[in-house]
Amino acid sequence: MSEASLEVHVGLDDTDTDLEGCTTYLTFRILSRILSEVPEVFFLDYPLLIRLNPVIPFKTRGNAATSFSLRIPESNLDTIRKLVTTEFLNYLEVIKGGGVEPGLAFLHGKVPDELSKLYKKALTDYVHRDYVTKLINKFSEFIEVPLGYSRGLIGALAAIGASTTLTECTYEILVYRTRDNYSRERCVDEGSIKVMDKIFRNQTFLNYDYENNKPLIMPSGRNPVLLGIRGEDPETLVRALKTLNLCEGFEGWLIYKTNQALNAHHVEKHIEEFRPYQTGCVTGRVAENPSIRLGGDVLLKLSSLENEHSLWVVFFSETGLGKIARYLMKGDVIRVCGGGKWWEDLGLVIHGDLLEVIELVNEILKNPLCPRCSHRMKSAGKGKGWKCPACGYRASNLDKERVKISRRVAIGTYRPVDSAVKHLIMPQSRIGRRSVCNKPLISEWIYVHKGG
Ligand code: ATP
């Protein structure tokens, strides 16, 4: 009789500091070891790279968490558990700097709906530790936290929850540097990135910023990632990678399924329900003409279409949205998406990452023209009608004149420029693409350099 098999999900988060470390790299190391040491394992899908709420203050960089799902013979469970936990702990020894609250979680069996709910909340809201502690207690038969309770479990369990929640996905192939190279500048031939972009741009995105002549596939700073190519299809990502001219050695690569570039954090909300540390979209009327701050950031007040509530919105100049928002005026109707932060002087301010102009004011009311000399009249005082400043003519029965105005902004949806597109945001080049999450595992989903 064949041995019973088990479904096991592993979630990881918070293993990086400002100085070093990367949860995706740790996941790569764990998966490489599983593949070489436990050949009986069957991978149910690509590992997940899940971006969570971008306005959460605890994040180091892109608020990433990872998870992977396996089917294993029951007798291998202990080996997997030990391997993952040891590799996790070894990695924490290697990274320097404080501030980490590492989270490692195992889930045995099917993913409960509550974890799917946790993913949605962690993506769009603030999650309190107690919320997760309660979940772990409720499912104590199925959830294991070998390193105990920590903040990192929020992301780790949310990343497991995402595995049954994503209906649309993108993929990213991440290439990892050899450790000796970490402090050197990344070496990928720029010309080859442009050539790759030309060939694969219909199925990849954010490869090269032609406005600023800068590759977008390479991160900055001391972290293990040499480059990442994002796109719609795993096979294409491997082909795209193979066209690049890499002028430094690398340890291997891993393809992730992700929730990136989908605007997954854009959930509709009413103005009065938006709170700091939440993400979403609100529709309202511009309450005052926008003000332009030093550096070009544009600030405006948005009031509800249904009630007296209002909030502030800022479009930072680097997003390019300020260039549009500065031409909005009182009365325009817009939809804004982004994340809410608390400003000492203003209260709740949405940091806008999408602007939809829905309705534009196209006429304004002006004082009437003088029927005698055609000069614009002035008010003669409250309830006293109009007086012409040129000829002195007075009138009490004239109405204000409706004057058509031309606007420097058009109805439409505006998105950040490529250089300012953060992980969850859908870049202009992805508009209209639909990526269903059913791409089969290809043989090259992970590659480990021999001797790596
Ligand atoms: P990187 O992108 O470099 O991997 P990071 O930006 O992902 O780093 P982490 O070091 O993972 O940052 O820290 C994020 C922390 O915030 C984790 O402990 C995670 O569990 C927690 N967290 C994530 N989303 C939320 C949320 N919505 N509410 C509360 N805590 C959260």
Tab-separated table of C-alpha atoms and ligand atoms in Angstrom:
chain	number	residue	atom	x	y	z
A	1	MET	CA	0.000	0.000	0.000
A	2	SER	CA	1.394	3.445	-0.917
A	3	GLU	CA	2.136	5.903	1.861
A	4	ALA	CA	-0.312	8.723	2.625
A	5	SER	CA	0.744	12.154	1.430
A	6	LEU	CA	0.278	15.519	3.086
A	7	GLU	CA	-0.287	19.032	1.821
A	8	VAL	CA	2.080	21.451	3.556
A	9	HIS	CA	2.256	25.220	3.152
A	10	VAL	CA	5.169	27.268	4.451
A	11	GLY	CA	5.073	31.057	4.962
A	12	LEU	CA	8.053	33.325	5.676
A	13	ASP	CA	8.505	37.001	6.436
A	14	ASP	CA	10.615	39.690	8.070
A	15	THR	CA	14.111	38.304	7.616
A	16	ASP	CA	15.667	41.495	6.281
A	17	THR	CA	17.135	44.615	7.789
A	18	ASP	CA	18.040	47.924	6.181
A	19	LEU	CA	21.557	46.561	5.876
A	20	GLU	CA	21.109	43.067	4.597
A	21	GLY	CA	18.885	40.098	3.975
A	22	CYS	CA	16.010	39.225	1.713
A	23	THR	CA	13.118	36.887	2.375
A	24	THR	CA	12.952	35.854	-1.285
A	25	TYR	CA	16.614	34.789	-1.179
A	26	LEU	CA	16.080	32.760	1.975
A	27	THR	CA	13.138	31.072	0.205
A	28	PHE	CA	15.421	30.296	-2.749
A	29	ARG	CA	17.955	28.687	-0.404
A	30	ILE	CA	15.302	26.615	1.333
A	31	LEU	CA	13.771	25.449	-1.951
A	32	SER	CA	17.163	24.532	-3.425
A	33	ARG	CA	17.907	22.383	-0.379
A	34	ILE	CA	14.482	20.719	-0.464
A	35	LEU	CA	14.976	19.827	-4.132
A	36	SER	CA	18.378	18.310	-3.600
A	37	GLU	CA	17.747	16.621	-0.246
A	38	VAL	CA	14.096	15.514	-0.360
A	39	PRO	CA	13.419	14.289	-3.916
A	40	GLU	CA	10.033	12.806	-2.897
A	41	VAL	CA	8.561	16.316	-2.599
A	42	PHE	CA	5.967	17.456	-5.132
A	43	PHE	CA	5.607	21.216	-5.574
A	44	LEU	CA	1.961	22.212	-5.954
A	45	ASP	CA	2.710	25.551	-7.623
A	46	TYR	CA	5.291	28.300	-8.003
A	47	PRO	CA	6.379	29.850	-4.710
A	48	LEU	CA	4.496	33.072	-3.967
A	49	LEU	CA	6.023	36.512	-3.622
A	50	ILE	CA	3.309	38.550	-1.980
A	51	ARG	CA	3.435	42.291	-1.506
A	52	LEU	CA	1.399	43.546	1.437
A	53	ASN	CA	0.122	46.942	2.537
A	54	PRO	CA	2.608	49.510	1.200
A	55	VAL	CA	1.873	52.096	3.933
A	56	ILE	CA	2.660	49.830	6.883
A	57	PRO	CA	5.408	51.494	8.941
A	58	PHE	CA	7.167	48.233	9.898
A	59	LYS	CA	8.215	47.403	6.361
A	60	THR	CA	11.879	47.548	5.385
A	61	ARG	CA	11.393	48.098	1.664
A	62	GLY	CA	8.620	46.560	-0.413
A	63	ASN	CA	6.639	44.740	2.314
A	64	ALA	CA	7.211	41.352	0.752
A	65	ALA	CA	6.378	37.961	2.247
A	66	THR	CA	6.752	34.546	0.621
A	67	SER	CA	5.140	31.135	0.800
A	68	PHE	CA	5.336	27.793	-0.958
A	69	SER	CA	3.099	24.735	-1.085
A	70	LEU	CA	4.155	21.092	-1.178
A	71	ARG	CA	2.738	17.616	-1.215
A	72	ILE	CA	4.973	15.184	0.651
A	73	PRO	CA	4.851	11.613	1.876
A	74	GLU	CA	3.914	11.668	5.545
A	75	SER	CA	7.272	10.217	6.548
A	76	ASN	CA	9.071	13.281	5.098
A	77	LEU	CA	7.240	15.807	7.218
A	78	ASP	CA	9.808	15.895	9.966
A	79	THR	CA	12.710	16.220	7.514
A	80	ILE	CA	11.036	19.184	5.801
A	81	ARG	CA	10.184	20.832	9.090
A	82	LYS	CA	13.791	20.498	10.306
A	83	LEU	CA	15.326	21.581	7.017
A	84	VAL	CA	13.207	24.728	6.720
A	85	THR	CA	13.649	25.746	10.350
A	86	THR	CA	17.422	25.157	10.335
A	87	GLU	CA	17.927	27.070	7.097
A	88	PHE	CA	15.742	29.908	8.427
A	89	LEU	CA	17.743	30.135	11.667
A	90	ASN	CA	21.076	29.898	9.816
A	91	TYR	CA	20.056	32.795	7.627
A	92	LEU	CA	19.173	34.955	10.605
A	93	GLU	CA	22.716	34.376	11.887
A	94	VAL	CA	24.125	35.700	8.633
A	95	ILE	CA	22.145	38.940	8.378
A	96	LYS	CA	23.344	41.850	10.395
A	97	GLY	CA	21.399	44.700	11.977
A	98	GLY	CA	18.406	44.829	14.264
A	99	GLY	CA	14.714	45.360	13.792
A	100	VAL	CA	13.761	41.963	12.419
A	101	GLU	CA	10.820	40.068	13.850
A	102	PRO	CA	11.082	36.927	11.739
A	103	GLY	CA	7.972	34.905	11.035
A	104	LEU	CA	7.918	31.247	10.010
A	105	ALA	CA	4.655	29.318	9.771
A	106	PHE	CA	3.644	25.838	8.596
A	107	LEU	CA	0.100	25.001	7.636
A	108	HIS	CA	-0.919	21.374	7.209
A	109	GLY	CA	-3.796	20.598	4.885
A	110	LYS	CA	-6.166	22.903	3.009
A	111	VAL	CA	-5.855	26.657	3.447
A	112	PRO	CA	-8.780	27.873	5.593
A	113	ASP	CA	-10.871	30.827	4.367
A	114	GLU	CA	-9.724	32.798	7.412
A	115	LEU	CA	-6.178	32.948	5.971
A	116	SER	CA	-7.537	34.216	2.691
A	117	LYS	CA	-9.314	36.924	4.692
A	118	LEU	CA	-6.048	37.675	6.515
A	119	TYR	CA	-4.281	38.148	3.169
A	120	LYS	CA	-6.900	40.661	2.011
A	121	LYS	CA	-6.665	42.534	5.288
A	122	ALA	CA	-2.845	42.562	5.344
A	123	LEU	CA	-2.902	43.934	1.806
A	124	THR	CA	-5.282	46.806	2.483
A	125	ASP	CA	-5.356	47.433	6.228
A	126	TYR	CA	-3.397	47.344	9.454
A	127	VAL	CA	-3.350	43.923	11.089
A	128	HIS	CA	-2.924	43.766	14.841
A	129	ARG	CA	-0.741	40.954	16.236
A	130	ASP	CA	-3.674	39.735	18.341
A	131	TYR	CA	-5.681	39.095	15.161
A	132	VAL	CA	-3.035	36.621	14.025
A	133	THR	CA	-2.504	35.109	17.472
A	134	LYS	CA	-6.235	34.336	17.644
A	135	LEU	CA	-6.075	32.721	14.189
A	136	ILE	CA	-3.128	30.563	15.174
A	137	ASN	CA	-4.928	29.467	18.336
A	138	LYS	CA	-8.114	28.728	16.430
A	139	PHE	CA	-6.262	26.523	13.932
A	140	SER	CA	-3.654	25.190	16.369
A	141	GLU	CA	-4.213	21.691	15.021
A	142	PHE	CA	-3.064	22.756	11.546
A	143	ILE	CA	-0.814	25.801	12.035
A	144	GLU	CA	2.669	25.398	13.487
A	145	VAL	CA	4.932	28.297	14.436
A	146	PRO	CA	8.239	26.611	15.326
A	147	LEU	CA	9.989	29.855	16.270
A	148	GLY	CA	7.133	31.213	18.349
A	149	TYR	CA	4.988	34.318	17.973
A	150	SER	CA	6.347	37.412	16.222
A	151	ARG	CA	5.159	40.222	13.978
A	152	GLY	CA	6.551	38.402	10.951
A	153	LEU	CA	3.758	35.836	11.261
A	154	ILE	CA	1.319	38.430	9.913
A	155	GLY	CA	3.085	38.403	6.548
A	156	ALA	CA	4.008	34.706	6.675
A	157	LEU	CA	0.387	33.576	7.175
A	158	ALA	CA	-0.996	36.205	4.792
A	159	ALA	CA	1.331	34.838	2.086
A	160	ILE	CA	-0.077	31.338	2.691
A	161	GLY	CA	-3.608	32.788	2.553
A	162	ALA	CA	-2.832	34.390	-0.809
A	163	SER	CA	-2.269	30.960	-2.369
A	164	THR	CA	-6.009	30.317	-2.574
A	165	THR	CA	-7.063	33.940	-3.056
A	166	LEU	CA	-5.262	35.231	-6.128
A	167	THR	CA	-7.425	35.201	-9.216
A	168	GLU	CA	-5.000	37.283	-11.258
A	169	CYS	CA	-1.232	37.017	-11.045
A	170	THR	CA	1.988	38.127	-12.572
A	171	TYR	CA	5.306	36.303	-12.377
A	172	GLU	CA	8.821	37.444	-11.556
A	173	ILE	CA	12.114	35.681	-12.151
A	174	LEU	CA	14.673	36.715	-9.538
A	175	VAL	CA	18.376	36.116	-10.101
A	176	TYR	CA	20.584	35.909	-7.002
A	177	ARG	CA	24.154	37.192	-6.772
A	178	THR	CA	27.059	35.287	-5.326
A	179	ARG	CA	27.863	36.645	-1.883
A	180	ASP	CA	31.321	37.942	-2.911
A	181	ASN	CA	29.622	40.406	-5.233
A	182	TYR	CA	27.164	41.946	-2.764
A	183	SER	CA	29.149	45.121	-2.185
A	184	ARG	CA	30.069	45.592	-5.872
A	185	GLU	CA	27.968	47.446	-8.406
A	186	ARG	CA	25.621	45.099	-10.286
A	187	CYS	CA	26.951	44.116	-13.676
A	188	VAL	CA	24.357	43.557	-16.392
A	189	ASP	CA	25.011	44.950	-19.861
A	190	GLU	CA	22.566	47.826	-20.348
A	191	GLY	CA	22.362	47.389	-24.107
A	192	SER	CA	21.218	43.803	-23.645
A	193	ILE	CA	18.424	44.968	-21.303
A	194	LYS	CA	17.098	47.268	-24.028
A	195	VAL	CA	17.294	44.464	-26.602
A	196	MET	CA	15.465	42.110	-24.221
A	197	ASP	CA	12.827	44.777	-23.653
A	198	LYS	CA	12.325	45.227	-27.385
A	199	ILE	CA	11.771	41.504	-27.939
A	200	PHE	CA	9.686	40.704	-24.852
A	201	ARG	CA	7.928	43.949	-23.948
A	202	ASN	CA	4.479	42.585	-24.775
A	203	GLN	CA	4.827	39.895	-22.129
A	204	THR	CA	7.048	41.638	-19.583
A	205	PHE	CA	6.939	45.065	-17.971
A	206	LEU	CA	9.123	47.687	-16.301
A	207	ASN	CA	12.393	46.589	-17.870
A	208	TYR	CA	13.844	49.939	-18.828
A	209	ASP	CA	13.047	53.575	-18.115
A	210	TYR	CA	13.611	55.307	-21.454
A	211	GLU	CA	12.837	58.747	-20.022
A	212	ASN	CA	15.696	58.635	-17.531
A	213	ASN	CA	17.873	56.102	-19.394
A	214	LYS	CA	17.906	53.676	-16.488
A	215	PRO	CA	17.345	49.929	-16.209
A	216	LEU	CA	14.427	49.057	-13.958
A	217	ILE	CA	15.201	45.355	-13.534
A	218	MET	CA	18.010	45.870	-11.016
A	219	PRO	CA	17.417	46.911	-7.413
A	220	SER	CA	19.864	49.125	-5.596
A	221	GLY	CA	21.755	48.517	-2.385
A	222	ARG	CA	23.377	45.611	-0.689
A	223	ASN	CA	20.939	42.757	-1.165
A	224	PRO	CA	21.232	39.373	-2.858
A	225	VAL	CA	19.058	40.217	-5.880
A	226	LEU	CA	20.995	40.802	-9.081
A	227	LEU	CA	17.888	41.439	-11.158
A	228	GLY	CA	14.219	40.628	-11.522
A	229	ILE	CA	12.208	40.418	-14.730
A	230	ARG	CA	8.464	40.789	-14.279
A	231	GLY	CA	5.914	39.464	-16.717
A	232	GLU	CA	2.861	37.430	-17.559
A	233	ASP	CA	4.338	34.027	-18.271
A	234	PRO	CA	7.128	32.006	-16.585
A	235	GLU	CA	8.490	30.466	-19.780
A	236	THR	CA	8.883	33.884	-21.394
A	237	LEU	CA	10.728	35.136	-18.312
A	238	VAL	CA	13.373	32.409	-18.666
A	239	ARG	CA	13.764	33.161	-22.368
A	240	ALA	CA	14.040	36.897	-21.623
A	241	LEU	CA	16.658	36.270	-18.928
A	242	LYS	CA	18.740	34.136	-21.291
A	243	THR	CA	19.074	37.028	-23.757
A	244	LEU	CA	20.719	39.237	-21.114
A	245	ASN	CA	24.434	39.688	-21.003
A	246	LEU	CA	25.300	39.181	-17.323
A	247	CYS	CA	28.841	40.223	-16.550
A	248	GLU	CA	28.972	38.756	-13.045
A	249	GLY	CA	28.475	35.243	-11.701
A	250	PHE	CA	25.205	34.307	-10.026
A	251	GLU	CA	24.011	31.688	-7.578
A	252	GLY	CA	20.783	30.785	-9.299
A	253	TRP	CA	17.280	31.950	-10.085
A	254	LEU	CA	13.749	31.383	-8.897
A	255	ILE	CA	10.407	32.169	-10.532
A	256	TYR	CA	7.722	33.512	-8.240
A	257	LYS	CA	4.004	33.884	-8.757
A	258	THR	CA	3.113	37.345	-7.455
A	259	ASN	CA	0.356	39.841	-6.745
A	260	GLN	CA	2.497	42.605	-8.244
A	261	ALA	CA	1.355	45.124	-10.855
A	262	LEU	CA	-2.350	44.325	-10.413
A	263	ASN	CA	-3.510	47.232	-8.241
A	264	ALA	CA	-4.684	44.526	-5.850
A	265	HIS	CA	-4.610	47.026	-2.976
A	266	HIS	CA	-7.165	49.303	-4.670
A	267	VAL	CA	-10.423	48.500	-2.894
A	268	GLU	CA	-13.322	50.942	-3.117
A	269	LYS	CA	-14.062	52.901	0.048
A	270	HIS	CA	-16.190	55.803	1.204
A	271	ILE	CA	-14.312	58.927	2.254
A	272	GLU	CA	-15.618	58.695	5.823
A	273	GLU	CA	-14.403	55.118	6.315
A	274	PHE	CA	-10.787	55.611	5.142
A	275	ARG	CA	-8.298	55.330	8.024
A	276	PRO	CA	-4.522	55.868	8.235
A	277	TYR	CA	-2.548	52.744	7.218
A	278	GLN	CA	-5.307	51.590	4.920
A	279	THR	CA	-5.211	51.465	1.132
A	280	GLY	CA	-8.007	51.917	-1.358
A	281	CYS	CA	-9.853	54.227	-3.710
A	282	VAL	CA	-12.258	57.066	-2.990
A	283	THR	CA	-14.423	59.183	-5.248
A	284	GLY	CA	-15.204	62.772	-4.323
A	285	ARG	CA	-15.350	66.408	-5.316
A	286	VAL	CA	-12.322	68.702	-5.199
A	287	ALA	CA	-13.211	71.046	-2.344
A	288	GLU	CA	-10.650	73.805	-2.989
A	289	ASN	CA	-8.264	74.582	-5.807
A	290	PRO	CA	-5.130	72.405	-5.284
A	291	SER	CA	-2.045	73.894	-3.702
A	292	ILE	CA	1.395	73.253	-5.105
A	293	ARG	CA	4.069	72.641	-2.490
A	294	LEU	CA	7.772	73.246	-2.697
A	295	GLY	CA	9.224	70.584	-5.000
A	296	GLY	CA	6.030	70.219	-7.019
A	297	ASP	CA	3.959	67.953	-4.777
A	298	VAL	CA	0.265	68.746	-5.173
A	299	LEU	CA	-2.115	68.747	-2.241
A	300	LEU	CA	-5.886	68.896	-2.489
A	301	LYS	CA	-8.925	68.470	-0.318
A	302	LEU	CA	-11.524	65.968	-1.450
A	303	SER	CA	-15.060	66.015	-0.131
A	304	SER	CA	-17.643	63.273	-0.206
A	305	LEU	CA	-20.374	63.364	-2.860
A	306	GLU	CA	-22.908	62.174	-0.266
A	307	ASN	CA	-22.068	63.820	3.023
A	308	GLU	CA	-19.945	66.473	4.734
A	309	HIS	CA	-16.830	64.306	5.195
A	310	SER	CA	-13.556	65.155	3.521
A	311	LEU	CA	-9.894	64.127	3.474
A	312	TRP	CA	-6.625	65.288	1.938
A	313	VAL	CA	-4.839	63.835	-1.048
A	314	VAL	CA	-1.222	64.353	-2.066
A	315	PHE	CA	0.343	63.545	-5.422
A	316	PHE	CA	4.106	63.499	-5.093
A	317	SER	CA	5.998	65.138	-7.924
A	318	GLU	CA	8.090	62.022	-8.708
A	319	THR	CA	4.926	60.088	-9.620
A	320	GLY	CA	4.230	62.538	-12.444
A	321	LEU	CA	0.620	62.766	-11.188
A	322	GLY	CA	1.244	66.202	-9.706
A	323	LYS	CA	1.592	67.551	-13.245
A	324	ILE	CA	-2.026	66.578	-13.882
A	325	ALA	CA	-3.487	67.234	-10.441
A	326	ARG	CA	-2.217	70.829	-10.340
A	327	TYR	CA	-4.741	71.726	-13.064
A	328	LEU	CA	-7.739	70.359	-11.184
A	329	MET	CA	-10.087	72.907	-9.693
A	330	LYS	CA	-12.792	73.231	-7.100
A	331	GLY	CA	-15.867	71.278	-8.188
A	332	ASP	CA	-14.120	68.616	-10.297
A	333	VAL	CA	-15.058	65.018	-9.517
A	334	ILE	CA	-12.158	62.583	-9.226
A	335	ARG	CA	-11.346	59.086	-8.012
A	336	VAL	CA	-8.077	58.666	-6.161
A	337	CYS	CA	-6.343	55.449	-5.117
A	338	GLY	CA	-3.449	55.074	-2.749
A	339	GLY	CA	-2.479	54.587	0.876
A	340	GLY	CA	-3.529	56.669	3.873
A	341	LYS	CA	-0.993	58.269	6.210
A	342	TRP	CA	-1.413	60.594	9.164
A	343	TRP	CA	0.114	64.067	8.773
A	344	GLU	CA	0.532	66.082	11.958
A	345	ASP	CA	-0.783	69.287	10.344
A	346	LEU	CA	-3.584	67.866	8.174
A	347	GLY	CA	-4.729	64.521	9.585
A	348	LEU	CA	-5.473	61.751	7.082
A	349	VAL	CA	-3.729	62.224	3.734
A	350	ILE	CA	-4.030	59.732	0.877
A	351	HIS	CA	-0.737	59.323	-0.952
A	352	GLY	CA	-2.166	58.992	-4.438
A	353	ASP	CA	-0.899	56.348	-6.843
A	354	LEU	CA	-3.740	56.638	-9.357
A	355	LEU	CA	-5.870	59.581	-10.435
A	356	GLU	CA	-9.068	59.221	-12.397
A	357	VAL	CA	-10.622	62.440	-13.588
A	358	ILE	CA	-14.351	61.776	-13.844
A	359	GLU	CA	-16.032	65.148	-14.270
A	360	LEU	CA	-14.532	68.553	-14.994
A	361	VAL	CA	-16.042	71.925	-14.253
A	362	ASN	CA	-16.350	73.528	-17.692
A	363	GLU	CA	-17.967	76.856	-16.909
A	364	ILE	CA	-17.650	79.436	-14.190
A	365	LEU	CA	-19.984	82.207	-13.052
A	366	LYS	CA	-18.811	85.779	-13.660
A	367	ASN	CA	-20.370	89.145	-12.795
A	368	PRO	CA	-22.635	90.400	-15.611
A	369	LEU	CA	-21.395	92.733	-18.334
A	370	CYS	CA	-22.615	96.322	-18.248
A	371	PRO	CA	-25.532	96.652	-20.746
A	372	ARG	CA	-24.404	100.222	-21.501
A	373	CYS	CA	-20.596	100.007	-21.951
A	374	SER	CA	-19.837	96.237	-21.819
A	375	HIS	CA	-17.430	96.493	-18.918
A	376	ARG	CA	-17.601	93.770	-16.259
A	377	MET	CA	-19.765	95.048	-13.383
A	378	LYS	CA	-18.996	94.929	-9.673
A	379	SER	CA	-21.232	94.149	-6.773
A	380	ALA	CA	-22.822	97.298	-5.389
A	381	GLY	CA	-22.969	95.714	-1.936
A	382	LYS	CA	-24.969	92.944	-0.379
A	383	GLY	CA	-28.509	92.950	-1.828
A	384	LYS	CA	-27.816	96.169	-3.797
A	385	GLY	CA	-27.295	94.699	-7.267
A	386	TRP	CA	-24.462	95.665	-9.644
A	387	LYS	CA	-22.509	98.799	-10.438
A	388	CYS	CA	-20.374	99.432	-13.512
A	389	PRO	CA	-16.905	100.729	-12.499
A	390	ALA	CA	-16.448	102.324	-15.979
A	391	CYS	CA	-19.697	104.261	-16.603
A	392	GLY	CA	-21.426	104.135	-13.200
A	393	TYR	CA	-24.504	102.310	-14.531
A	394	ARG	CA	-26.431	100.480	-11.799
A	395	ALA	CA	-28.678	97.449	-12.170
A	396	SER	CA	-30.408	95.089	-9.786
A	397	ASN	CA	-32.047	92.627	-12.188
A	398	LEU	CA	-28.996	91.139	-13.916
A	399	ASP	CA	-27.880	87.507	-13.376
A	400	LYS	CA	-24.305	86.294	-13.206
A	401	GLU	CA	-22.947	85.190	-16.571
A	402	ARG	CA	-21.988	81.537	-17.254
A	403	VAL	CA	-18.622	81.544	-19.022
A	404	LYS	CA	-17.154	78.445	-20.689
A	405	ILE	CA	-13.588	77.731	-19.656
A	406	SER	CA	-10.965	75.621	-21.331
A	407	ARG	CA	-9.202	73.137	-19.054
A	408	ARG	CA	-5.586	71.935	-19.123
A	409	VAL	CA	-6.579	68.523	-17.827
A	410	ALA	CA	-8.782	65.961	-19.591
A	411	ILE	CA	-11.154	63.298	-18.334
A	412	GLY	CA	-9.273	60.012	-18.030
A	413	THR	CA	-7.141	57.754	-15.833
A	414	TYR	CA	-3.610	58.799	-14.935
A	415	ARG	CA	-0.945	56.480	-13.540
A	416	PRO	CA	2.542	57.039	-12.147
A	417	VAL	CA	5.510	57.269	-14.507
A	418	ASP	CA	7.450	53.988	-14.783
A	419	SER	CA	10.296	55.155	-12.534
A	420	ALA	CA	7.800	55.715	-9.685
A	421	VAL	CA	5.781	52.513	-10.054
A	422	LYS	CA	5.940	50.585	-6.772
A	423	HIS	CA	5.397	46.829	-6.599
A	424	LEU	CA	1.602	46.587	-6.309
A	425	ILE	CA	0.845	49.341	-8.795
A	426	MET	CA	-0.216	48.477	-12.315
A	427	PRO	CA	2.125	50.224	-14.726
A	428	GLN	CA	0.788	51.893	-17.863
A	429	SER	CA	2.267	49.117	-20.008
A	430	ARG	CA	0.168	46.406	-18.282
A	431	ILE	CA	-3.183	48.038	-18.945
A	432	GLY	CA	-5.512	45.650	-20.708
A	433	ARG	CA	-3.495	42.533	-19.929
A	434	ARG	CA	-5.179	39.743	-18.012
A	435	SER	CA	-3.044	37.143	-16.424
A	436	VAL	CA	-4.798	34.115	-15.032
A	437	CYS	CA	-2.965	32.180	-12.335
A	438	ASN	CA	-2.883	28.809	-14.014
A	439	LYS	CA	0.555	28.648	-15.594
A	440	PRO	CA	2.010	25.138	-15.092
A	441	LEU	CA	5.339	24.689	-13.312
A	442	ILE	CA	8.089	24.653	-15.922
A	443	SER	CA	11.259	22.622	-15.377
A	444	GLU	CA	13.372	25.774	-15.099
A	445	TRP	CA	11.247	27.415	-12.373
A	446	ILE	CA	14.327	27.162	-10.166
A	447	TYR	CA	17.945	26.959	-11.183
A	448	VAL	CA	20.871	26.492	-8.827
A	449	HIS	CA	24.371	27.057	-10.147
A	450	LYS	CA	26.555	23.987	-9.608
A	451	GLY	CA	28.755	24.598	-6.575
A	452	GLY	CA	26.410	27.459	-5.570
B	1	ATP	P1	11.570	43.422	1.806
B	1	ATP	O1	10.623	44.027	0.840
B	1	ATP	O2	12.961	43.894	1.657
B	1	ATP	O3	11.456	41.913	1.876
B	1	ATP	P2	9.818	44.246	3.768
B	1	ATP	O4	9.533	45.617	3.311
B	1	ATP	O5	9.034	43.076	3.335
B	1	ATP	O6	11.239	43.933	3.323
B	1	ATP	P3	9.720	43.178	6.383
B	1	ATP	O7	11.078	43.111	6.956
B	1	ATP	O8	9.160	41.931	5.817
B	1	ATP	O9	9.739	44.350	5.340
B	1	ATP	O10	8.738	43.745	7.498
B	1	ATP	C1	7.357	43.911	7.333
B	1	ATP	C2	6.691	43.551	8.661
B	1	ATP	O11	5.385	44.104	8.696
B	1	ATP	C3	6.530	42.054	8.851
B	1	ATP	O12	6.761	41.739	10.192
B	1	ATP	C4	5.063	41.790	8.497
B	1	ATP	O13	4.538	40.658	9.138
B	1	ATP	C5	4.429	43.080	8.955
B	1	ATP	N1	3.242	43.443	8.183
B	1	ATP	C6	3.057	43.325	6.857
B	1	ATP	N2	1.838	43.768	6.489
B	1	ATP	C7	1.236	44.193	7.624
B	1	ATP	C8	-0.044	44.745	7.915
B	1	ATP	N3	-0.926	44.968	6.956
B	1	ATP	N4	-0.333	45.045	9.201
B	1	ATP	C9	0.580	44.836	10.181
B	1	ATP	N5	1.802	44.310	9.970
B	1	ATP	C10	2.139	43.986	8.708
